[in-house]
mmCIF file of C-alpha atoms in Angstrom:
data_model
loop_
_atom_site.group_PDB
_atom_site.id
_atom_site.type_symbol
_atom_site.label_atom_id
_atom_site.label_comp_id
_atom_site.label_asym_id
_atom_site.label_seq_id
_atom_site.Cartn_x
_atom_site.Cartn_y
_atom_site.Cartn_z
ATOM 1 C CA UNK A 1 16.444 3.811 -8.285
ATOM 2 C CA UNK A 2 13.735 4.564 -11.075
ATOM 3 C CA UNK A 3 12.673 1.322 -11.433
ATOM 4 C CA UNK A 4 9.228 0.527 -11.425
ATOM 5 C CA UNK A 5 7.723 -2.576 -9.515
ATOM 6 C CA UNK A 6 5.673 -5.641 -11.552
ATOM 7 C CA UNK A 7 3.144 -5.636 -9.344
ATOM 8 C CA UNK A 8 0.270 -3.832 -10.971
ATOM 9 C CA UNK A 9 -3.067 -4.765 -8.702
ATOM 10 C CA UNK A 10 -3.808 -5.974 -5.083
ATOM 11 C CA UNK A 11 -3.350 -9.879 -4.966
ATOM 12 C CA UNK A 12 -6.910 -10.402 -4.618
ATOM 13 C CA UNK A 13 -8.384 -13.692 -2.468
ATOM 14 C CA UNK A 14 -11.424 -15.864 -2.197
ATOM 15 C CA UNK A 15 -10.805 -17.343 1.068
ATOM 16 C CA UNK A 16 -11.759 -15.955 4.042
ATOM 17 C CA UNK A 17 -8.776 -15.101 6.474
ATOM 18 C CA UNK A 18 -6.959 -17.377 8.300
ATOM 19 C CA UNK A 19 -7.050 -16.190 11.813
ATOM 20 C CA UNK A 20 -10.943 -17.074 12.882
ATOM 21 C CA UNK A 21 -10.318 -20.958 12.079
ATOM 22 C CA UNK A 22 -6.873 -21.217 13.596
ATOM 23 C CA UNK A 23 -8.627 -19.455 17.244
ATOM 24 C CA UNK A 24 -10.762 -22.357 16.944
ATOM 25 C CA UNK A 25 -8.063 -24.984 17.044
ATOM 26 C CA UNK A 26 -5.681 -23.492 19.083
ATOM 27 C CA UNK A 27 -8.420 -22.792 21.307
ATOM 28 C CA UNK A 28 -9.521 -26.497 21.357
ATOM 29 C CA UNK A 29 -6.186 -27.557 21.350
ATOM 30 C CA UNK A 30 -4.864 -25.487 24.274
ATOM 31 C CA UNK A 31 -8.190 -23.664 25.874
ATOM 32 C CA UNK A 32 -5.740 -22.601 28.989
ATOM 33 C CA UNK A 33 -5.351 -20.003 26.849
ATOM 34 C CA UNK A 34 -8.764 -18.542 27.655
ATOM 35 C CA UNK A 35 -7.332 -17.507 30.745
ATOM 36 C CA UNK A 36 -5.304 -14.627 29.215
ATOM 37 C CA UNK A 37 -8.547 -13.068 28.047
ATOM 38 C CA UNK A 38 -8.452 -10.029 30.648
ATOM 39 C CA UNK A 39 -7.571 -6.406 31.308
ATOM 40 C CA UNK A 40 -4.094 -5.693 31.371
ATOM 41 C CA UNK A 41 -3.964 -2.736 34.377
ATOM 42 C CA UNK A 42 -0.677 -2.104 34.275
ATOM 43 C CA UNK A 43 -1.463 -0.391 30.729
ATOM 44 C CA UNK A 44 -3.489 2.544 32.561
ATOM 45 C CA UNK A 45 0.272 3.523 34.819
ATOM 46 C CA UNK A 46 2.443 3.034 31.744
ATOM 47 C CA UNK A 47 -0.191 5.517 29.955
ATOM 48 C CA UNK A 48 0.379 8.036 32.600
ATOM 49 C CA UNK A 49 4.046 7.410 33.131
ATOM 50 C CA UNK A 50 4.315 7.864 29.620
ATOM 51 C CA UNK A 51 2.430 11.051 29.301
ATOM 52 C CA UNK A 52 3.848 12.964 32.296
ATOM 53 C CA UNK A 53 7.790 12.075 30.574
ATOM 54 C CA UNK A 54 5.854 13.871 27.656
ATOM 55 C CA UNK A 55 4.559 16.797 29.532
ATOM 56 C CA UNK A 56 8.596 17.042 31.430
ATOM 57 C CA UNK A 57 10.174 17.189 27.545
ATOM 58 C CA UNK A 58 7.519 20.093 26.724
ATOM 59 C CA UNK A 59 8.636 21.966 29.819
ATOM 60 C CA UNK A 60 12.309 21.116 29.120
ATOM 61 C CA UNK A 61 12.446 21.439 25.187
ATOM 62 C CA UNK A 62 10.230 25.202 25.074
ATOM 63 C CA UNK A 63 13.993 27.612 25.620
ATOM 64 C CA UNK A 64 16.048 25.431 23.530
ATOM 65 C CA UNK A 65 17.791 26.054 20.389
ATOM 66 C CA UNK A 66 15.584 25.120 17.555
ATOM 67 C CA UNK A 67 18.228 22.330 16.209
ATOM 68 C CA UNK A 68 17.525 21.127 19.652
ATOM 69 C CA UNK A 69 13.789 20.847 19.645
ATOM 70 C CA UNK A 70 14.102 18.801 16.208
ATOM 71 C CA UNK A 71 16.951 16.442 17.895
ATOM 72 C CA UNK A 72 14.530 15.618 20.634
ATOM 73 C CA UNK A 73 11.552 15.641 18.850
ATOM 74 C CA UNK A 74 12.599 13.020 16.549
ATOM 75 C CA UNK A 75 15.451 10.720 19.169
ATOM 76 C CA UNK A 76 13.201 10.939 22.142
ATOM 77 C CA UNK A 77 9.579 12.380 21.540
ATOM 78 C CA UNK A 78 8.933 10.542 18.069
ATOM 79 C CA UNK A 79 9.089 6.875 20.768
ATOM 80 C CA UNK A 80 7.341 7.947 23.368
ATOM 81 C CA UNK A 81 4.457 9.222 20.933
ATOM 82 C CA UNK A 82 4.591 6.004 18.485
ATOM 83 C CA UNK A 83 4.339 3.999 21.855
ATOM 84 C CA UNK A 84 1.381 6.524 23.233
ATOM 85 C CA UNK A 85 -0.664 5.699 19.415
ATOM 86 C CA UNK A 86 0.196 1.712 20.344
ATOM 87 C CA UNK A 87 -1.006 1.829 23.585
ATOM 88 C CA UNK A 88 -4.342 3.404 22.234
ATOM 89 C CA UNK A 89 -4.318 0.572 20.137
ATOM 90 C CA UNK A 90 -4.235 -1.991 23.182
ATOM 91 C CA UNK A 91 -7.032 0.734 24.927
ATOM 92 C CA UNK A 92 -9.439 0.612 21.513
ATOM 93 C CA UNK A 93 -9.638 -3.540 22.386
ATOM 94 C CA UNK A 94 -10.691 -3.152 25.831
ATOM 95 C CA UNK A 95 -7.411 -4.192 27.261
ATOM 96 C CA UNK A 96 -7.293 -1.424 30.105
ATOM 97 C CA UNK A 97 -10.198 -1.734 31.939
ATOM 98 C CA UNK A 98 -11.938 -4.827 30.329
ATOM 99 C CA UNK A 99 -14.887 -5.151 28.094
ATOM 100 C CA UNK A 100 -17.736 -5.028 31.011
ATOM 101 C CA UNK A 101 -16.630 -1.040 31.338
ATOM 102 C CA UNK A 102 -16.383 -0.210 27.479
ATOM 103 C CA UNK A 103 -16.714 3.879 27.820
ATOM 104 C CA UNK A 104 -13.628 3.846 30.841
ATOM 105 C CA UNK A 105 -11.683 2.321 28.017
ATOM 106 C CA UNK A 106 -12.595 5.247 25.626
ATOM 107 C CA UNK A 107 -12.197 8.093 27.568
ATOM 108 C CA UNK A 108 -8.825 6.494 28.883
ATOM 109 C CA UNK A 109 -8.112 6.312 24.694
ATOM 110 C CA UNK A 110 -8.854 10.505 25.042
ATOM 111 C CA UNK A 111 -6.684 10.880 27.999
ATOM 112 C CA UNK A 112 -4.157 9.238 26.536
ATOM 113 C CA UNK A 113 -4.287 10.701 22.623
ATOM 114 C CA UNK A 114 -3.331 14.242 24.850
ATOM 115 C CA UNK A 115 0.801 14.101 23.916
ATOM 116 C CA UNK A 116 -0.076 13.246 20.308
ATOM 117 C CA UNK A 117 -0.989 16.805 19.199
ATOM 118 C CA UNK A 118 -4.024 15.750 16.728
ATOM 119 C CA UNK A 119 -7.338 13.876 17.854
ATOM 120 C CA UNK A 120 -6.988 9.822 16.914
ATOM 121 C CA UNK A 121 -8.007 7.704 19.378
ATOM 122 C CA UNK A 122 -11.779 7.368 19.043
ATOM 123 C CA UNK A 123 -11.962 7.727 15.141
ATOM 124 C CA UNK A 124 -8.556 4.804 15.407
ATOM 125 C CA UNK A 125 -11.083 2.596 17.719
ATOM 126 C CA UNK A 126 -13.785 2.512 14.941
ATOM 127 C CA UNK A 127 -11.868 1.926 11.667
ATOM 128 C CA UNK A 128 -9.028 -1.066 13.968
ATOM 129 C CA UNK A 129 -12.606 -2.704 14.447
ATOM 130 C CA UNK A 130 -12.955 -3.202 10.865
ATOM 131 C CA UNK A 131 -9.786 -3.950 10.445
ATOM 132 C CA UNK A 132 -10.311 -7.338 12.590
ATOM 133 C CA UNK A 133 -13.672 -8.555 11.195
ATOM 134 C CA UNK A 134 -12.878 -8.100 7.719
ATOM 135 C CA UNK A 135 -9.002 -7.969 7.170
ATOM 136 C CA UNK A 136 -8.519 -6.835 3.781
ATOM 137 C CA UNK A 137 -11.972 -6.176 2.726
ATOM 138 C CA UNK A 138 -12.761 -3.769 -0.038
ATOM 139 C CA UNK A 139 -13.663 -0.696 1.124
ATOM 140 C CA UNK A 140 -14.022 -1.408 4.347
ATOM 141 C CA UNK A 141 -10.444 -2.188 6.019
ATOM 142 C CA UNK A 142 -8.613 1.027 5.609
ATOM 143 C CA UNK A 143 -5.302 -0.155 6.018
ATOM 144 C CA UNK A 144 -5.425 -1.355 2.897
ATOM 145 C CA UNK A 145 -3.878 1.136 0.353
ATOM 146 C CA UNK A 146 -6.003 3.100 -1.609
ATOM 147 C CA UNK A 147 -5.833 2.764 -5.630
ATOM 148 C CA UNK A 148 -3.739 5.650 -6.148
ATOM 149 C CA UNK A 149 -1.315 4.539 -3.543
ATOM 150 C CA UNK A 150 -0.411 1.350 -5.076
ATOM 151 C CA UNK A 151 -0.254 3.172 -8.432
ATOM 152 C CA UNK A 152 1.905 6.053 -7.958
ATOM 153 C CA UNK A 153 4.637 4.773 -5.540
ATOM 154 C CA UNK A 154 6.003 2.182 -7.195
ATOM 155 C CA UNK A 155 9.459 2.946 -7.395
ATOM 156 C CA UNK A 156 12.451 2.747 -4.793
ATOM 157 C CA UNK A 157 12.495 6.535 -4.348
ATOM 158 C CA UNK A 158 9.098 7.303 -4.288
ATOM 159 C CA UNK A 159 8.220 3.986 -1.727
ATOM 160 C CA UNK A 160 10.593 5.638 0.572
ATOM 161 C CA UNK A 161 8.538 8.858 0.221
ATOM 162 C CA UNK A 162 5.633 6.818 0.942
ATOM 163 C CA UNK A 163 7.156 5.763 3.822
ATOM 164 C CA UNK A 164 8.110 9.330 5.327
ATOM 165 C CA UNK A 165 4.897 10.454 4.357
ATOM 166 C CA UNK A 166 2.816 7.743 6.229
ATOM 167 C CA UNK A 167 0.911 9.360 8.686
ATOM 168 C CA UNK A 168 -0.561 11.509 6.048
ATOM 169 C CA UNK A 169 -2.170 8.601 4.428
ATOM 170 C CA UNK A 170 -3.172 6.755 7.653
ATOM 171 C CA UNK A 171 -5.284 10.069 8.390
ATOM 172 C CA UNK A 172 -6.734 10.369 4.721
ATOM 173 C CA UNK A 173 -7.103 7.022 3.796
ATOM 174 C CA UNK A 174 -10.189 6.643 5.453
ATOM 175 C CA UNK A 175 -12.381 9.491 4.093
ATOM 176 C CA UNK A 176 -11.307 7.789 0.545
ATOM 177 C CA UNK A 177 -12.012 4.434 1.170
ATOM 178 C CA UNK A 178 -14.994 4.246 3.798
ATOM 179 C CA UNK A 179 -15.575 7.911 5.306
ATOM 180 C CA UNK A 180 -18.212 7.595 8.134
ATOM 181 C CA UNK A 181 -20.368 9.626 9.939
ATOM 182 C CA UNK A 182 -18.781 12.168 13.189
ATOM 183 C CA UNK A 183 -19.963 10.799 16.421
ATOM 184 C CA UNK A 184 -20.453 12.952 19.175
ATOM 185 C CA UNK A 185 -17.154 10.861 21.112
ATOM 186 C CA UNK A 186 -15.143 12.378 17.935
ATOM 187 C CA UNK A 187 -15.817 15.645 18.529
ATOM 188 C CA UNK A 188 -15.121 15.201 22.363
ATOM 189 C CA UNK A 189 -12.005 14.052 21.236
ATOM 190 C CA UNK A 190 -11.679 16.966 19.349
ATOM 191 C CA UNK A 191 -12.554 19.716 21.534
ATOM 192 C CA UNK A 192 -10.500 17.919 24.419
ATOM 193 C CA UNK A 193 -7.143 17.733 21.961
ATOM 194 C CA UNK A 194 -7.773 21.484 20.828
ATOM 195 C CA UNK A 195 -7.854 22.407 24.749
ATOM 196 C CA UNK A 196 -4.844 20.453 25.664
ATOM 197 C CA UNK A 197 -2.947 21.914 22.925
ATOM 198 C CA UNK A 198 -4.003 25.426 23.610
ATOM 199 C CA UNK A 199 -2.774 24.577 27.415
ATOM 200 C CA UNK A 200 0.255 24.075 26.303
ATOM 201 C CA UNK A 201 0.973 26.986 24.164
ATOM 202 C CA UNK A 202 -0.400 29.023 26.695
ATOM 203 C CA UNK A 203 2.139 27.990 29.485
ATOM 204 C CA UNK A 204 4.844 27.024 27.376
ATOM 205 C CA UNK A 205 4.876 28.392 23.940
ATOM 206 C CA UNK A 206 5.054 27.783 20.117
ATOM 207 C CA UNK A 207 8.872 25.209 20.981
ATOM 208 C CA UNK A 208 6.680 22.838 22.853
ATOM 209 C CA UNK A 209 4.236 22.515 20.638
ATOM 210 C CA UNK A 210 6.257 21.886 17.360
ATOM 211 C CA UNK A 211 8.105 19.024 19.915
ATOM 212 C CA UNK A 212 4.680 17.836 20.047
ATOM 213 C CA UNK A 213 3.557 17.251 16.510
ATOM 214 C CA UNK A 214 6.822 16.768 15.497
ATOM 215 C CA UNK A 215 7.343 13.835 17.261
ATOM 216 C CA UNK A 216 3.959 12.383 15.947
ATOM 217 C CA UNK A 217 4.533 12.880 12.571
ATOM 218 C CA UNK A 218 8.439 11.771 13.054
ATOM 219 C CA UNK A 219 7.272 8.460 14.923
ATOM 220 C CA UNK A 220 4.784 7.650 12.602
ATOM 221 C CA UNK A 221 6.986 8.002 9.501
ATOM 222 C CA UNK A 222 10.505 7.698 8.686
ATOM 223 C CA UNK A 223 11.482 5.407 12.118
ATOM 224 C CA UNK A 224 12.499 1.960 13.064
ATOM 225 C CA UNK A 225 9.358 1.439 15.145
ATOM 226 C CA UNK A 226 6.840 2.558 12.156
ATOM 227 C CA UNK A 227 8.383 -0.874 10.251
ATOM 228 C CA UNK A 228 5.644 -2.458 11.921
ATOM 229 C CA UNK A 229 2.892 -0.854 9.569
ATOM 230 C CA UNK A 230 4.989 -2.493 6.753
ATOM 231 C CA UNK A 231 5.336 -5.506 8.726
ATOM 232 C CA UNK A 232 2.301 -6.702 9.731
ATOM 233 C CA UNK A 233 0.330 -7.427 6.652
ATOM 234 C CA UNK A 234 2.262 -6.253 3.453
ATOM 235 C CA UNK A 235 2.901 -9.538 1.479
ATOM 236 C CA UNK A 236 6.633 -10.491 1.148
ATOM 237 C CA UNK A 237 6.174 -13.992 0.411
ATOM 238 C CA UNK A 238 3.492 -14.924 -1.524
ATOM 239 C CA UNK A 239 -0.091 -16.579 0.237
ATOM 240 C CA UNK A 240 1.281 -14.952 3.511
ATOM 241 C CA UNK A 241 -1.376 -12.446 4.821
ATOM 242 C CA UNK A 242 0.004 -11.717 8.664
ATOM 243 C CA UNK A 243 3.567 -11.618 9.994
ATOM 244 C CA UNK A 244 5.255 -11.508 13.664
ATOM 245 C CA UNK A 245 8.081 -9.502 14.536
ATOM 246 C CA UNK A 246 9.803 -10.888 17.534
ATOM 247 C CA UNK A 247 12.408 -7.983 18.142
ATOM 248 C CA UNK A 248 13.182 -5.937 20.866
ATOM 249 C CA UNK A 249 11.075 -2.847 20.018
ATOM 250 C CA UNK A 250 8.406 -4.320 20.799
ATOM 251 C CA UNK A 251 9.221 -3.802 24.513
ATOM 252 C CA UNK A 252 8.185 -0.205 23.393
ATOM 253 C CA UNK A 253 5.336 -1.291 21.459
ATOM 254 C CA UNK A 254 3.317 -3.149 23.769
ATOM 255 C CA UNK A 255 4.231 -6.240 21.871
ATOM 256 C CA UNK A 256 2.237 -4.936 18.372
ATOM 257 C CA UNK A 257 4.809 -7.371 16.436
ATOM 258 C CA UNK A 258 3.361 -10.202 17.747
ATOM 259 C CA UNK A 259 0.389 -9.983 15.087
ATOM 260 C CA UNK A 260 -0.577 -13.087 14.098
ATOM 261 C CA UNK A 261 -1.302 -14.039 17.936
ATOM 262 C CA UNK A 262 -2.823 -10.750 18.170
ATOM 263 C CA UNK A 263 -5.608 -11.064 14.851
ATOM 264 C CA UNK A 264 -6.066 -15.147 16.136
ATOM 265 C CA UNK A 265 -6.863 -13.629 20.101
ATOM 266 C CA UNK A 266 -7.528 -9.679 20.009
ATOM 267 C CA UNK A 267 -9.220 -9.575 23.240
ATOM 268 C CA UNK A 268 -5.532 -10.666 24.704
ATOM 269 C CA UNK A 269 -3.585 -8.249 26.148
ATOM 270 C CA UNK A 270 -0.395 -7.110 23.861
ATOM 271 C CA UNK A 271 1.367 -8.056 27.439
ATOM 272 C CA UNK A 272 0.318 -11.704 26.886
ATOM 273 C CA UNK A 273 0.790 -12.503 23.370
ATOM 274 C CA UNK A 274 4.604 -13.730 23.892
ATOM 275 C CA UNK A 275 2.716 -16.333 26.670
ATOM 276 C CA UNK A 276 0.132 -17.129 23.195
ATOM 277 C CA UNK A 277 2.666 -18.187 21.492
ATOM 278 C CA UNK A 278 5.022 -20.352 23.744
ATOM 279 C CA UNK A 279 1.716 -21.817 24.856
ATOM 280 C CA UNK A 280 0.394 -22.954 20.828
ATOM 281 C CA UNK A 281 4.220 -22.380 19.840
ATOM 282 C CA UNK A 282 3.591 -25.711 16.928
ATOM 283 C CA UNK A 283 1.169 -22.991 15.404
ATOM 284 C CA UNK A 284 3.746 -19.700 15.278
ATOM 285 C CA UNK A 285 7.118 -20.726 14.604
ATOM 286 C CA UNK A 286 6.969 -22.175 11.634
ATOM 287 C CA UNK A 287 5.344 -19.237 10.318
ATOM 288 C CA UNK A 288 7.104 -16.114 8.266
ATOM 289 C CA UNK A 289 8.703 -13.849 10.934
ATOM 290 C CA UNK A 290 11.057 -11.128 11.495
ATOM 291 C CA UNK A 291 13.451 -9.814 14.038
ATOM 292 C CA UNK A 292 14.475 -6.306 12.231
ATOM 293 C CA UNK A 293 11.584 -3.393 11.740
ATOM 294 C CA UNK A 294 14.564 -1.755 9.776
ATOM 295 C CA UNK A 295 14.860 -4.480 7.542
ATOM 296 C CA UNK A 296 11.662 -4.734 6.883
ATOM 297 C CA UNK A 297 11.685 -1.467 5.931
ATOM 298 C CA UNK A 298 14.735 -1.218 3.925
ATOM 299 C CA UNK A 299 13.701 -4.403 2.207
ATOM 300 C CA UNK A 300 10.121 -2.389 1.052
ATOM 301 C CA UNK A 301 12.066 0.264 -0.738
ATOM 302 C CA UNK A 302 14.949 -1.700 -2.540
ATOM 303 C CA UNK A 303 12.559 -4.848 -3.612
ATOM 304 C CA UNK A 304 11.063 -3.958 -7.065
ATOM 305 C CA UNK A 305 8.642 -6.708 -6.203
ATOM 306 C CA UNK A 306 7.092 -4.880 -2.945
ATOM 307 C CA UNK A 307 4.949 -1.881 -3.239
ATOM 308 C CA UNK A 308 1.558 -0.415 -1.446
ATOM 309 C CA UNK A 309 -0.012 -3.081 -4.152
ATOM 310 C CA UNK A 310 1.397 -5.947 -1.970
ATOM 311 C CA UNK A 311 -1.655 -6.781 0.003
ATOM 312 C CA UNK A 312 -3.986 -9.563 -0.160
ATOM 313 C CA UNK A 313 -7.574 -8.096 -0.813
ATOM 314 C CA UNK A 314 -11.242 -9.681 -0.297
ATOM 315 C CA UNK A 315 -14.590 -9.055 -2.151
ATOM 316 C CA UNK A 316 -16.502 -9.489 1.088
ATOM 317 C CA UNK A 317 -20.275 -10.856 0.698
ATOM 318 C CA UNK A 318 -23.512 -11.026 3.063
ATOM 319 C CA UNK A 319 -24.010 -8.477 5.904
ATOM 320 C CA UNK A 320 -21.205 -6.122 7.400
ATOM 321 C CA UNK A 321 -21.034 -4.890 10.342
ATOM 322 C CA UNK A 322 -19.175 -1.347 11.215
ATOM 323 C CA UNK A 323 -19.028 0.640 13.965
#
């Protein structure tokens, strides 16, 4: 349980990433595929769905036992909220109302960030920007680990604290890395979360509220769904820098495991990804997959070889671009 991992640095990489020249042939190859390159508007009624079954539980959950809150919170409230912070993800690419109305799409990222608890949505849009241009760039992509990160939890016990203690990180990491300036849309966010949660208090007391953060903080850390963080880029086998996960959460997840049809075609709808890859299907499934988000996880925290370190990194050069 004590032991500690080999890996003592990022694997760091002079190529560029892979997904910008494989668009370009699958694109040539199959350019039907253009036609999947609009608004999914279903997302906006699965949004509100979503967040009126969130607004029932804090009405239901504020005169139960306390045991009770923390059941719910974490078997019922922890999905629908790790779903909510997914389908901001699918709003911060333009996939609700399309790229020609680029402000509906951010205050529909507001509306929706309401069940969370803690403003996310607008300060998630600018960083998952980054994220796409320059995946694993050096102090700019912040889902890269920090230093410290890769340093300090490097054995079995303290990878599964890591693990628990995820949404901390995701919400620090990026005033250590690449901390940027407050735009006047963040503080909107801000003030609009602070209302909502006062609301709620107000009407329904200190019960609801804790079922509210709660189940952020629960979704986001110790869960099967949050395998995907671990998923998606961390480097089980060596010179592989994006993975799919073709199980069934990701009927809760918008389809977020399919991420190496996502990074080749963001501007695709998470709803059309599984269409992606049937359509280019020589180009996906021969590449590294997986079908279990537990796994994956269980797999990070008993492999000595797999730690925070176990990302591929890039020196980026010339001009970038943030937002």
């Amino acid at each position: 349980m004590g032991n500690t991992v080999a890996r003592e640095d990022f694997e760091w990489v002079y190529t560029d990433q892979p997904h910008a020249n494989r668009r370009k042939e699958i694109l040539a190859k199959h350019p039907e595929i253009k036609a999947l390159m609009k608004p999914d508007y279903n997302l906006i009624w699965v949004v509100v769905l979503m967040l009126l079954a969130q607004l029932t539980a804090f009405y239901l959950v504020k005169d139960l036992d306390w045991k009770w809150v923390f059941f719910w919170s974490y078997v019922f409230g922890s999905c629908i909220s790790h779903s909510m912070t997914l389908a901001i993800h699918e709003i911060s690419h333009n996939s609700a109302f399309g790229n020609s109305k680029a402000m509906w799409n951010r205050w529909f990222g507001v509306f929706a960030n309401l069940p969370l608890g803690v403003p996310y949505s607008v300060s998630f849009k600018r960083y998952h920007m980054d994220h796409h241009r320059y995946l694993g760039g050096d102090g700019i992509d912040v889902d890269i680990p920090t230093n410290f990160e890769g340093w300090f939890f490097c054995t079995r016990f303290r990878k599964f604290i890591w693990i628990v203690l995820q949404p901390f990180f995701y919400a620090i990491r990026p005033l250590c890395i690449n901390p940027k300036p407050i735009t006047r849309l963040e503080i909107i966010n801000l003030l609009a979360q602070l209302s909502f949660d006062v609301v709620i208090y107000y009407l329904w007391g200190v019960k609801s509220i804790f079922y509210m953060l709660a189940g952020s903080l629960l979704g986001l850390g110790l869960h099967p769904i949050s395998g995907h963080f671990i998923a998606e880029h961390y480097m089980f086998l060596k010179g592989h820098e994006t993975y799919s996960y073709y199980g069934p959460l990701n009927l809760l997840t918008f389809n977020v495991g399919y991420h190496n049809e996502h990074h080749d075609f963001p501007n695709i709808p998470g709803k059309s990804l599984p269409l992606v890859k049937k359509i280019a299907a020589e180009y996906y499934d021969n590449l590294p997959q997986y079908n279990s988000w537990i796994k994956v996880l269980y797999d990070f925290v008993m492999d000595d070889t797999i730690s925070p370190y176990s990302r591929m990194k890039r020196q980026l050069k010339g001009e970038v671009k943030q937002d």
